[in-house]
């Protein structure tokens, strides 16, 4: 099953999130619908989340630096209500 995940895509991130958390969270794989923050840091606002994910999806991931940029942007997006850090 894991070998069918779409590596480097948001769909792949959703697949991983669902695989790990399907028995833990009702919201596994679902894009969050509330704004989130941790300490003084606010993650991407819900109103911009889908468009941010589309931009991240189009980012190249062909070398180390571009993979790191994509990773950082996905962390800022924080697309799920729970489990974002644990799937990275």
Coordinates of C-alpha atoms in Angstrom, one line a residue:
X1 CA 0.0 0.0 0.0
X2 CA 2.7 2.5 1.0
X3 CA 4.4 2.0 -2.4
X4 CA 1.4 3.4 -4.1
X5 CA 1.6 6.8 -2.4
X6 CA 2.2 9.8 -4.7
X7 CA 5.6 11.0 -3.4
X8 CA 6.2 14.8 -3.6
X9 CA 2.5 15.6 -4.0
X10 CA -0.1 16.9 -1.6
X11 CA -2.2 13.8 -2.4
X12 CA 0.7 11.8 -1.2
X13 CA 0.8 13.8 2.0
X14 CA -2.9 13.1 2.5
X15 CA -2.4 9.4 1.9
X16 CA 0.4 9.3 4.5
X17 CA -1.8 11.3 7.0
X18 CA -4.7 8.9 6.4
X19 CA -2.5 5.8 6.7
X20 CA -1.0 6.8 10.0
X21 CA -4.1 8.5 11.6
X22 CA -7.2 6.8 10.2
X23 CA -7.8 5.0 13.5
X24 CA -6.9 8.0 15.6
X25 CA -8.5 11.1 14.2
X26 CA -11.8 11.5 12.4
X27 CA -10.2 14.3 10.4
X28 CA -7.4 12.0 9.0
X29 CA -6.6 13.2 5.4
X30 CA -9.1 16.1 5.6
X31 CA -7.9 19.7 5.1
X32 CA -8.5 21.7 8.2
X33 CA -11.4 24.2 8.3
X34 CA -10.1 26.3 11.3
X35 CA -7.2 28.7 11.8
X36 CA -4.4 27.2 13.9
X37 CA -1.4 28.7 15.8
X38 CA 1.3 27.4 18.0
X39 CA 2.7 29.8 20.5
X40 CA 3.1 33.1 18.7
X41 CA 3.2 31.5 15.3
X42 CA 0.1 31.4 13.1
X43 CA -0.1 28.8 10.3
X44 CA -1.6 29.7 6.9
X45 CA -5.1 31.1 7.3
X46 CA -7.9 28.8 6.2
X47 CA -9.1 31.3 3.6
X48 CA -5.7 30.9 1.8
X49 CA -4.9 27.3 2.6
X50 CA -6.2 25.7 -0.6
X51 CA -4.4 28.2 -2.8
X52 CA -1.2 27.9 -0.8
X53 CA -1.4 24.1 -1.2
X54 CA -1.8 24.6 -5.0
X55 CA 1.3 26.8 -5.1
X56 CA 3.3 24.3 -2.9
X57 CA 2.2 21.5 -5.2
X58 CA 3.8 23.3 -8.2
X59 CA 7.1 23.9 -6.4
X60 CA 9.9 21.9 -7.8
X61 CA 11.3 19.1 -5.7
X62 CA 14.2 18.1 -7.9
X63 CA 17.2 19.0 -5.7
X64 CA 17.9 19.3 -2.0
X65 CA 17.3 23.0 -1.7
X66 CA 14.0 22.9 -3.5
X67 CA 12.8 19.9 -1.4
X68 CA 13.7 21.9 1.8
X69 CA 11.8 24.9 0.5
X70 CA 8.7 22.7 -0.2
X71 CA 9.0 21.2 3.2
X72 CA 9.1 24.6 4.9
X73 CA 6.1 25.9 3.0
X74 CA 4.1 22.7 3.8
X75 CA 5.0 23.2 7.5
X76 CA 3.7 26.8 7.3
X77 CA 0.6 25.7 5.5
X78 CA -0.1 23.1 8.3
X79 CA -2.9 21.6 6.2
X80 CA -4.3 19.2 8.9
X81 CA -5.8 19.9 12.2
X82 CA -3.7 17.3 13.9
X83 CA -0.6 15.3 13.0
X84 CA 1.2 17.6 10.6
X85 CA 4.6 17.4 12.3
X86 CA 4.4 13.7 12.9
X87 CA 3.9 12.9 9.1
X88 CA 6.9 15.0 8.1

